[in-house]
Structures are given as C-alpha cells and as structure tokens.
C-alpha cells in the first residue's frame, strides 16, 4: 500500500507539472481566457484531473503567477534600500507593468482579483500590492510622489498602462506611458 501511495503522489506531481506547462503555453497563445479543456488536452490528462489540481481558473492562474508575484514582492523589498525612492517606485512599477503584460488579459485578471477577496488569485495579488505600497509610502515621505495619490490608483494606472501596451505594436509603449504617468504623479512645489 505504501508503494501505491508514493506512486500516486508522484503521478499527481507529474500531472500538476504537465498541467502548468500546458497552461503556460496555452495562456501565452490565447491569454488568460484560454480553454481549460485545451490545457487538459495539451497535458494529456482529463478535465477532471485539471479540476482536481486547480478547482478554478483563478487557482490555475495563481499557480502560474505565484513565482512572478514572489519576484515582484522580493524586488520591492530590495528596492526599499534604493537611495532614490521615486526611481525605486518607477522601477518596480515598470516591472509590474512588464509582468502584467506577459499574458493577454492578465492586467484585467489582476485588477479583478484585487477587488474580489473570494478570488483564488486575491491573496497573491494582495501580497504583491502590499510590497508596492511600501515603495509608494517611502516615495511620498521623501516628497517624490504626490501625497494625495493612493496605492489603488497607482496600481490601477500601471495595470491600465500594461493593458494598453498589450494591445499595441510598439514594444516600448508601456515604458513610455509609465514615464509620462510618473511625471503626473511627481510632487510639485507650488
């Protein structure tokens, strides 16, 4: 019985890995609304196996994106030591926009997950958002960024820029738009 249990766990890990690889491929091709049946087919497993591992589309997206969100969280922590808080925030927001543009539909999925505490993706998005909040607060305290701007507004702006960039032919559009947005966010002496 012990051998069967170890084999079953190994098969389950293998199926999960196959599903994640297939999901990366399908989501890269078709965006976050990629067919779950197609993902299961690509992984050579049944749709029931997909749902056993990932009961919702959000759970599958969370598994795909966890590594990206972990990197953004760690990056925010490392940028807290940057001598220029405004530049640190812009760097992090640029990385957020680039990461959000990885898959078609991802900016909208992140915004929806941040607004929906029941979403399987909410916790990962909220941790990433919290990390960015520390950078924004530091930039505001240093007088680099307007004090009347909220984190929700900055995140929405950045994800909106990523959404616009994913629909453009220009490869540098997100960076150009973010630079323009940062100019508008900059604190000004009156």
Tab-separated table of C-alpha atoms in Angstrom:
chain	number	residue	atom	x	y	z
A	1	UNK	CA	0.000	0.000	0.000
A	2	UNK	CA	2.882	2.388	0.754
A	3	UNK	CA	4.312	1.863	-2.741
A	4	UNK	CA	0.942	2.653	-4.309
A	5	UNK	CA	0.670	5.840	-2.241
A	6	UNK	CA	4.163	7.030	-3.276
A	7	UNK	CA	3.397	6.213	-6.917
A	8	UNK	CA	0.090	8.060	-6.679
A	9	UNK	CA	1.808	11.159	-5.246
A	10	UNK	CA	4.490	11.019	-7.933
A	11	UNK	CA	1.809	10.734	-10.633
A	12	UNK	CA	-0.101	13.650	-9.109
A	13	UNK	CA	3.064	15.822	-9.091
A	14	UNK	CA	3.786	14.809	-12.680
A	15	UNK	CA	0.226	15.683	-13.751
A	16	UNK	CA	0.393	19.043	-11.958
A	17	UNK	CA	3.698	19.869	-13.673
A	18	UNK	CA	2.277	18.820	-17.054
A	19	UNK	CA	-0.805	20.970	-16.467
A	20	UNK	CA	1.271	24.019	-15.537
A	21	UNK	CA	3.495	23.611	-18.601
A	22	UNK	CA	0.449	23.242	-20.839
A	23	UNK	CA	-1.220	26.227	-19.159
A	24	UNK	CA	1.859	28.427	-19.712
A	25	UNK	CA	1.787	27.528	-23.379
A	26	UNK	CA	-1.979	27.953	-23.832
A	27	UNK	CA	-2.175	31.196	-21.858
A	28	UNK	CA	0.782	32.612	-23.798
A	29	UNK	CA	-1.090	31.845	-27.031
A	30	UNK	CA	-4.679	32.674	-26.034
A	31	UNK	CA	-4.486	34.845	-22.909
A	32	UNK	CA	-5.997	34.266	-19.508
A	33	UNK	CA	-9.258	33.048	-21.048
A	34	UNK	CA	-7.532	30.051	-22.656
A	35	UNK	CA	-9.705	26.960	-22.789
A	36	UNK	CA	-9.298	24.745	-19.743
A	37	UNK	CA	-10.233	21.730	-21.884
A	38	UNK	CA	-7.411	22.660	-24.271
A	39	UNK	CA	-4.985	22.890	-21.350
A	40	UNK	CA	-6.001	19.429	-20.118
A	41	UNK	CA	-5.702	18.038	-23.662
A	42	UNK	CA	-2.223	19.555	-24.088
A	43	UNK	CA	-1.176	17.987	-20.783
A	44	UNK	CA	-2.611	14.632	-21.913
A	45	UNK	CA	-4.878	14.414	-18.874
A	46	UNK	CA	-8.633	14.532	-18.420
A	47	UNK	CA	-10.508	17.680	-17.465
A	48	UNK	CA	-11.277	16.077	-14.079
A	49	UNK	CA	-7.555	15.859	-13.358
A	50	UNK	CA	-7.194	19.545	-14.150
A	51	UNK	CA	-10.035	20.413	-11.765
A	52	UNK	CA	-8.615	18.180	-9.010
A	53	UNK	CA	-5.394	20.198	-9.126
A	54	UNK	CA	-6.938	23.585	-9.955
A	55	UNK	CA	-10.616	23.837	-8.982
A	56	UNK	CA	-10.991	27.254	-10.633
A	57	UNK	CA	-9.415	29.240	-13.445
A	58	UNK	CA	-8.117	31.661	-10.783
A	59	UNK	CA	-6.393	28.811	-8.937
A	60	UNK	CA	-4.616	27.831	-12.155
A	61	UNK	CA	-3.614	31.449	-12.831
A	62	UNK	CA	-2.389	31.774	-9.256
A	63	UNK	CA	-0.149	28.739	-9.693
A	64	UNK	CA	1.181	30.176	-12.961
A	65	UNK	CA	1.789	33.607	-11.482
A	66	UNK	CA	2.977	32.832	-7.959
A	67	UNK	CA	6.625	32.865	-8.986
A	68	UNK	CA	6.173	36.221	-10.761
A	69	UNK	CA	4.426	37.752	-7.746
A	70	UNK	CA	7.099	36.390	-5.417
A	71	UNK	CA	9.761	38.026	-7.588
A	72	UNK	CA	7.876	41.357	-7.549
A	73	UNK	CA	7.495	41.127	-3.771
A	74	UNK	CA	11.204	40.426	-3.278
A	75	UNK	CA	12.123	43.138	-5.770
A	76	UNK	CA	10.074	45.696	-3.844
A	77	UNK	CA	11.872	44.686	-0.651
A	78	UNK	CA	15.278	45.130	-2.312
A	79	UNK	CA	14.281	48.488	-3.808
A	80	UNK	CA	13.438	49.840	-0.346
A	81	UNK	CA	17.193	50.321	0.120
A	82	UNK	CA	17.486	52.427	-3.035
A	83	UNK	CA	18.786	55.958	-2.424
A	84	UNK	CA	16.090	57.485	-4.676
A	85	UNK	CA	12.585	56.443	-3.547
A	86	UNK	CA	10.913	57.883	-6.664
A	87	UNK	CA	13.195	55.948	-9.005
A	88	UNK	CA	12.711	52.814	-6.904
A	89	UNK	CA	8.936	53.110	-7.256
A	90	UNK	CA	9.177	53.726	-11.006
A	91	UNK	CA	11.474	50.710	-11.417
A	92	UNK	CA	9.057	48.486	-9.535
A	93	UNK	CA	6.013	49.790	-11.391
A	94	UNK	CA	7.821	49.172	-14.686
A	95	UNK	CA	8.456	45.585	-13.644
A	96	UNK	CA	4.823	45.214	-12.559
A	97	UNK	CA	3.630	46.530	-15.938
A	98	UNK	CA	6.015	44.239	-17.827
A	99	UNK	CA	4.925	41.233	-15.784
A	100	UNK	CA	1.245	42.075	-16.215
A	101	UNK	CA	1.725	42.260	-19.977
A	102	UNK	CA	3.116	38.701	-20.038
A	103	UNK	CA	-0.272	37.204	-20.861
A	104	UNK	CA	-3.153	38.778	-22.740
A	105	UNK	CA	-5.908	39.608	-20.274
A	106	UNK	CA	-3.641	39.440	-17.224
A	107	UNK	CA	-3.919	43.136	-16.245
A	108	UNK	CA	-7.708	42.748	-16.051
A	109	UNK	CA	-7.399	39.459	-14.149
A	110	UNK	CA	-5.113	41.097	-11.573
A	111	UNK	CA	-7.470	44.066	-11.131
A	112	UNK	CA	-10.437	41.715	-10.720
A	113	UNK	CA	-8.534	39.576	-8.199
A	114	UNK	CA	-7.539	42.622	-6.142
A	115	UNK	CA	-11.201	43.665	-5.958
A	116	UNK	CA	-12.573	40.170	-5.208
A	117	UNK	CA	-11.427	38.744	-1.875
A	118	UNK	CA	-13.042	35.410	-2.803
A	119	UNK	CA	-10.836	35.027	-5.884
A	120	UNK	CA	-8.173	32.349	-5.717
A	121	UNK	CA	-5.742	34.901	-7.085
A	122	UNK	CA	-6.549	37.573	-4.471
A	123	UNK	CA	-4.020	36.608	-1.782
A	124	UNK	CA	-1.072	36.547	-4.199
A	125	UNK	CA	-2.100	39.859	-5.760
A	126	UNK	CA	-2.631	41.437	-2.334
A	127	UNK	CA	0.873	40.455	-1.154
A	128	UNK	CA	2.403	41.913	-4.302
A	129	UNK	CA	0.271	45.061	-3.866
A	130	UNK	CA	1.374	45.428	-0.240
A	131	UNK	CA	5.022	45.304	-1.289
A	132	UNK	CA	4.413	48.107	-3.781
A	133	UNK	CA	2.622	50.070	-1.065
A	134	UNK	CA	5.800	50.276	0.968
A	135	UNK	CA	7.622	51.742	-2.030
A	136	UNK	CA	4.859	54.291	-2.655
A	137	UNK	CA	4.778	55.327	1.000
A	138	UNK	CA	8.553	55.803	1.027
A	139	UNK	CA	8.435	57.886	-2.182
A	140	UNK	CA	5.633	60.026	-0.746
A	141	UNK	CA	7.511	60.566	2.519
A	142	UNK	CA	10.581	61.646	0.534
A	143	UNK	CA	8.447	64.164	-1.363
A	144	UNK	CA	8.994	62.449	-4.725
A	145	UNK	CA	5.370	61.463	-5.301
A	146	UNK	CA	2.206	63.432	-4.593
A	147	UNK	CA	0.786	62.659	-1.180
A	148	UNK	CA	-2.824	62.624	-2.436
A	149	UNK	CA	-2.263	59.576	-4.659
A	150	UNK	CA	-3.399	56.211	-3.301
A	151	UNK	CA	-1.833	52.838	-3.900
A	152	UNK	CA	-5.027	51.614	-5.553
A	153	UNK	CA	-4.804	54.463	-8.045
A	154	UNK	CA	-1.141	53.791	-8.812
A	155	UNK	CA	-1.740	50.053	-9.280
A	156	UNK	CA	-4.814	50.703	-11.476
A	157	UNK	CA	-2.832	53.207	-13.535
A	158	UNK	CA	0.053	50.787	-14.005
A	159	UNK	CA	-2.202	47.865	-14.933
A	160	UNK	CA	-4.108	50.148	-17.308
A	161	UNK	CA	-0.823	51.027	-18.992
A	162	UNK	CA	0.030	47.325	-19.266
A	163	UNK	CA	-3.418	46.689	-20.761
A	164	UNK	CA	-2.874	49.448	-23.354
A	165	UNK	CA	0.629	48.183	-24.145
A	166	UNK	CA	-0.547	44.612	-24.750
A	167	UNK	CA	-2.822	45.956	-27.496
A	168	UNK	CA	-0.095	47.975	-29.198
A	169	UNK	CA	2.512	47.154	-31.805
A	170	UNK	CA	5.047	49.423	-30.052
A	171	UNK	CA	7.312	47.342	-27.821
A	172	UNK	CA	8.280	50.311	-25.647
A	173	UNK	CA	4.798	51.754	-25.166
A	174	UNK	CA	4.432	50.621	-21.540
A	175	UNK	CA	7.737	52.244	-20.571
A	176	UNK	CA	6.855	55.480	-22.363
A	177	UNK	CA	3.395	55.613	-20.816
A	178	UNK	CA	4.778	54.861	-17.356
A	179	UNK	CA	7.328	57.656	-17.706
A	180	UNK	CA	4.533	60.073	-18.616
A	181	UNK	CA	2.375	58.840	-15.727
A	182	UNK	CA	5.250	59.219	-13.255
A	183	UNK	CA	5.626	62.834	-14.352
A	184	UNK	CA	1.993	63.361	-13.407
A	185	UNK	CA	2.477	61.580	-10.074
A	186	UNK	CA	5.548	63.629	-9.153
A	187	UNK	CA	5.189	66.016	-6.240
A	188	UNK	CA	5.447	69.638	-7.351
A	189	UNK	CA	6.382	72.734	-5.384
A	190	UNK	CA	3.518	75.208	-5.542
